[in-house]
Amino acid sequence: MTDEQWIKDILSTDDEDVKLSEKQIKIVEAAIQVFSEKGFSGASTSEIAKKAGVAEGTVFRHFKTKKELLLSIVTPTLAKIVAPFIAKDFVNSVFKDDYASFEDFLKVLIKNRFEFMKKRAPVIKIFLQEIAFHPEIKEEYIDALTTHVKVRVFQLVERFKDKNEIKEYPTETIIRFMTTTVVGFLIARFLILPNNEWDDDKEIEDTIELLLYGLKK
């Protein structure tokens, strides 16, 4: 995927093409880099403008404030990235009812999210940095998760519990275990230690094994 198409993908909130000028694309791309490296408070519009190769006034012609620029990046991604389970392609490809086992479900889930985060790590980093400081981002995230994700995950976990493939923990506890384990692995892999020598296939296998069997020898 080209950088330009990647930016359009981020800013798109539906299936229609987004018509962005070359300057808008450069500004958003520069903002993603600067916000990702320095956070919202540490970033300046002058630095974003410099990296984009435009005058600072040009930034403000397209985005009235620095926060508007941040929200133009983060808010539209809730359906595609931050509430990653919401994206139609994700729901359709992961939340199916024909898994032979809980292990099969975990393999599809983790590999799907691995590839997704691999492509969009900088924007996810921005979101994680800013969610605690911008209530509107947090509210949309929580609403998106409860509306689109919870029911589907709950149903699948209940089905595997009925098949005696999962221990009789409360379903919400199981979902929390899954979420923290998978998200923790992805954050370490792409955001905290991206330059480590990772054996991705082995790490995915180990993550699945941990969820299936725990740490007991």
Short mmCIF file of C-alpha atoms in Angstrom, two decimals:
data_model
loop_
_atom_site.label_atom_id
_atom_site.label_comp_id
_atom_site.label_asym_id
_atom_site.label_seq_id
_atom_site.Cartn_x
_atom_site.Cartn_y
_atom_site.Cartn_z
CA MET A 1 0.00 0.00 0.00
CA THR A 2 1.40 3.40 -0.94
CA ASP A 3 1.76 6.14 1.69
CA GLU A 4 -0.95 8.18 -0.03
CA GLN A 5 -3.41 5.29 -0.07
CA TRP A 6 -2.56 4.49 3.55
CA ILE A 7 -3.46 8.05 4.60
CA LYS A 8 -6.70 7.91 2.61
CA ASP A 9 -7.51 4.62 4.30
CA ILE A 10 -6.97 6.17 7.72
CA LEU A 11 -9.17 9.18 7.01
CA SER A 12 -11.95 7.23 5.35
CA THR A 13 -14.97 6.58 7.54
CA ASP A 14 -16.89 4.63 4.92
CA ASP A 15 -16.28 2.77 1.70
CA GLU A 16 -16.14 5.84 -0.50
CA ASP A 17 -12.88 7.31 -1.75
CA VAL A 18 -11.64 10.34 0.13
CA LYS A 19 -10.56 13.24 -2.01
CA LEU A 20 -7.50 14.72 -0.37
CA SER A 21 -5.21 17.32 -1.81
CA GLU A 22 -1.51 16.59 -2.00
CA LYS A 23 -0.89 19.11 0.79
CA GLN A 24 -3.49 17.51 3.06
CA ILE A 25 -1.89 14.13 2.59
CA LYS A 26 1.54 15.53 3.41
CA ILE A 27 0.24 17.32 6.51
CA VAL A 28 -1.53 14.26 7.90
CA GLU A 29 1.43 12.02 7.14
CA ALA A 30 3.78 14.46 8.90
CA ALA A 31 1.39 14.77 11.85
CA ILE A 32 1.27 11.00 12.27
CA GLN A 33 5.06 10.88 12.44
CA VAL A 34 5.39 13.79 14.87
CA PHE A 35 2.49 12.81 17.13
CA SER A 36 3.77 9.24 17.23
CA GLU A 37 7.29 10.34 18.20
CA LYS A 38 6.52 13.21 20.59
CA GLY A 39 2.89 12.88 21.64
CA PHE A 40 0.24 15.54 21.23
CA SER A 41 1.55 17.96 23.87
CA GLY A 42 5.15 17.68 22.67
CA ALA A 43 4.32 18.21 19.01
CA SER A 44 4.13 21.62 17.39
CA THR A 45 2.34 22.70 14.25
CA SER A 46 5.53 24.39 13.07
CA GLU A 47 7.37 21.05 13.23
CA ILE A 48 4.51 19.29 11.45
CA ALA A 49 4.53 21.98 8.76
CA LYS A 50 8.30 21.70 8.34
CA LYS A 51 8.15 17.93 7.99
CA ALA A 52 5.28 18.25 5.50
CA GLY A 53 7.18 20.84 3.49
CA VAL A 54 4.47 23.48 3.79
CA ALA A 55 4.04 26.80 5.57
CA GLU A 56 2.53 26.67 9.06
CA GLY A 57 -0.35 28.80 7.81
CA THR A 58 -1.19 26.06 5.33
CA VAL A 59 -1.69 23.64 8.21
CA PHE A 60 -4.23 25.97 9.79
CA ARG A 61 -6.05 26.49 6.51
CA HIS A 62 -6.85 22.77 6.48
CA PHE A 63 -7.09 22.17 10.25
CA LYS A 64 -8.16 25.01 12.56
CA THR A 65 -6.22 23.75 15.59
CA LYS A 66 -3.62 21.16 16.48
CA LYS A 67 -6.32 19.17 18.27
CA GLU A 68 -8.52 19.16 15.18
CA LEU A 69 -5.57 17.71 13.29
CA LEU A 70 -5.14 15.04 15.97
CA LEU A 71 -8.83 14.15 15.91
CA SER A 72 -8.85 14.01 12.11
CA ILE A 73 -6.31 11.20 12.43
CA VAL A 74 -7.60 9.38 15.49
CA THR A 75 -11.38 9.66 15.44
CA PRO A 76 -12.01 8.15 11.98
CA THR A 77 -9.76 5.23 12.86
CA LEU A 78 -11.91 4.03 15.74
CA ALA A 79 -13.92 1.79 13.45
CA LYS A 80 -10.82 0.46 11.71
CA ILE A 81 -8.05 0.44 14.26
CA VAL A 82 -8.77 1.23 17.84
CA ALA A 83 -11.97 -0.69 18.04
CA PRO A 84 -10.34 -3.02 15.59
CA PHE A 85 -13.04 -5.58 16.03
CA ILE A 86 -15.56 -3.20 14.47
CA ALA A 87 -14.21 -3.15 10.95
CA LYS A 88 -16.51 -5.11 8.70
CA ASP A 89 -13.71 -7.07 7.13
CA PHE A 90 -12.48 -8.06 10.58
CA VAL A 91 -15.89 -9.07 11.88
CA ASN A 92 -16.62 -11.06 8.75
CA SER A 93 -13.24 -12.79 8.67
CA VAL A 94 -12.85 -13.52 12.38
CA PHE A 95 -16.24 -13.72 14.07
CA LYS A 96 -17.60 -16.81 12.37
CA ASP A 97 -19.58 -19.67 13.83
CA ASP A 98 -17.85 -22.58 12.14
CA TYR A 99 -14.62 -22.87 14.13
CA ALA A 100 -13.79 -26.46 14.95
CA SER A 101 -12.06 -25.41 18.16
CA PHE A 102 -11.18 -22.51 20.41
CA GLU A 103 -7.57 -22.86 19.21
CA ASP A 104 -8.64 -22.33 15.59
CA PHE A 105 -10.46 -19.16 16.61
CA LEU A 106 -7.41 -17.83 18.46
CA LYS A 107 -5.15 -18.46 15.45
CA VAL A 108 -7.40 -16.46 13.13
CA LEU A 109 -7.91 -13.70 15.70
CA ILE A 110 -4.24 -13.15 16.51
CA LYS A 111 -2.95 -13.43 12.95
CA ASN A 112 -5.61 -11.03 11.70
CA ARG A 113 -4.79 -8.40 14.33
CA PHE A 114 -1.05 -8.94 13.87
CA GLU A 115 -1.23 -8.03 10.19
CA PHE A 116 -3.55 -5.14 10.92
CA MET A 117 -1.28 -3.57 13.53
CA LYS A 118 1.80 -4.21 11.43
CA LYS A 119 0.42 -1.79 8.83
CA ARG A 120 -0.90 0.85 11.21
CA ALA A 121 1.32 0.87 14.31
CA PRO A 122 2.07 4.66 14.27
CA VAL A 123 -1.61 5.62 14.42
CA ILE A 124 -2.35 3.07 17.12
CA LYS A 125 0.55 4.51 19.11
CA ILE A 126 -0.98 7.98 18.83
CA PHE A 127 -4.32 6.66 20.02
CA LEU A 128 -2.81 4.90 23.05
CA GLN A 129 -0.87 8.04 23.97
CA GLU A 130 -3.88 10.34 23.79
CA ILE A 131 -6.92 8.36 24.92
CA ALA A 132 -6.43 9.27 28.59
CA PHE A 133 -6.22 13.01 27.84
CA HIS A 134 -9.06 13.45 25.35
CA PRO A 135 -12.47 12.34 26.69
CA GLU A 136 -14.13 12.44 23.26
CA ILE A 137 -11.71 9.82 21.97
CA LYS A 138 -12.24 7.60 25.02
CA GLU A 139 -16.03 7.89 24.83
CA GLU A 140 -16.15 6.93 21.16
CA TYR A 141 -13.83 3.99 21.80
CA ILE A 142 -15.93 2.62 24.67
CA ASP A 143 -19.15 3.10 22.71
CA ALA A 144 -17.68 1.37 19.68
CA LEU A 145 -16.47 -1.62 21.66
CA THR A 146 -19.71 -2.15 23.55
CA THR A 147 -21.82 -1.71 20.42
CA HIS A 148 -19.92 -3.84 17.95
CA VAL A 149 -17.57 -6.17 19.77
CA LYS A 150 -18.81 -7.38 23.09
CA VAL A 151 -21.80 -9.38 21.91
CA ARG A 152 -19.88 -11.24 19.19
CA VAL A 153 -16.98 -12.18 21.45
CA PHE A 154 -19.34 -13.11 24.27
CA GLN A 155 -21.30 -15.48 22.03
CA LEU A 156 -18.17 -17.24 20.77
CA VAL A 157 -16.69 -17.68 24.24
CA GLU A 158 -19.99 -19.03 25.55
CA ARG A 159 -20.08 -21.56 22.73
CA PHE A 160 -16.60 -22.83 23.51
CA LYS A 161 -17.46 -23.00 27.21
CA ASP A 162 -20.50 -25.13 26.34
CA LYS A 163 -18.15 -27.45 24.42
CA ASN A 164 -15.94 -27.72 27.53
CA GLU A 165 -12.94 -26.22 25.72
CA ILE A 166 -12.58 -23.35 28.19
CA LYS A 167 -12.58 -23.34 31.98
CA GLU A 168 -15.66 -22.10 33.77
CA TYR A 169 -14.39 -18.62 34.45
CA PRO A 170 -16.91 -15.80 34.00
CA THR A 171 -17.13 -15.03 30.29
CA GLU A 172 -16.11 -11.41 30.77
CA THR A 173 -13.03 -12.56 32.69
CA ILE A 174 -12.06 -14.86 29.81
CA ILE A 175 -12.47 -12.00 27.33
CA ARG A 176 -10.27 -9.81 29.53
CA PHE A 177 -7.57 -12.51 29.64
CA MET A 178 -7.68 -12.82 25.85
CA THR A 179 -7.63 -9.09 25.24
CA THR A 180 -4.79 -8.23 27.61
CA THR A 181 -2.64 -11.14 26.39
CA VAL A 182 -3.08 -10.46 22.68
CA VAL A 183 -2.92 -6.68 22.92
CA GLY A 184 0.09 -6.90 25.24
CA PHE A 185 1.96 -9.03 22.72
CA LEU A 186 1.12 -6.69 19.82
CA ILE A 187 2.10 -3.55 21.75
CA ALA A 188 5.44 -5.09 22.75
CA ARG A 189 6.05 -6.33 19.21
CA PHE A 190 5.24 -3.15 17.30
CA LEU A 191 5.45 -0.24 19.74
CA ILE A 192 7.77 -1.00 22.66
CA LEU A 193 10.40 -3.32 21.20
CA PRO A 194 9.93 -3.16 17.42
CA ASN A 195 13.66 -3.54 16.76
CA ASN A 196 14.10 -6.76 18.70
CA GLU A 197 14.79 -9.91 16.73
CA TRP A 198 11.29 -11.39 16.80
CA ASP A 199 10.34 -14.84 15.59
CA ASP A 200 6.78 -13.80 14.82
CA ASP A 201 5.41 -17.25 14.03
CA LYS A 202 6.85 -18.65 17.26
CA GLU A 203 5.55 -15.72 19.30
CA ILE A 204 2.05 -16.18 17.89
CA GLU A 205 2.19 -19.92 18.66
CA ASP A 206 3.37 -19.22 22.22
CA THR A 207 0.62 -16.63 22.76
CA ILE A 208 -1.99 -19.15 21.65
CA GLU A 209 -0.49 -21.84 23.89
CA LEU A 210 -0.51 -19.48 26.87
CA LEU A 211 -4.19 -18.72 26.36
CA LEU A 212 -5.02 -22.40 25.95
CA TYR A 213 -2.99 -23.87 28.78
CA GLY A 214 -1.69 -21.11 31.05
CA LEU A 215 1.79 -21.13 32.54
CA LYS A 216 1.61 -24.40 34.43
CA LYS A 217 4.24 -26.90 33.29
#
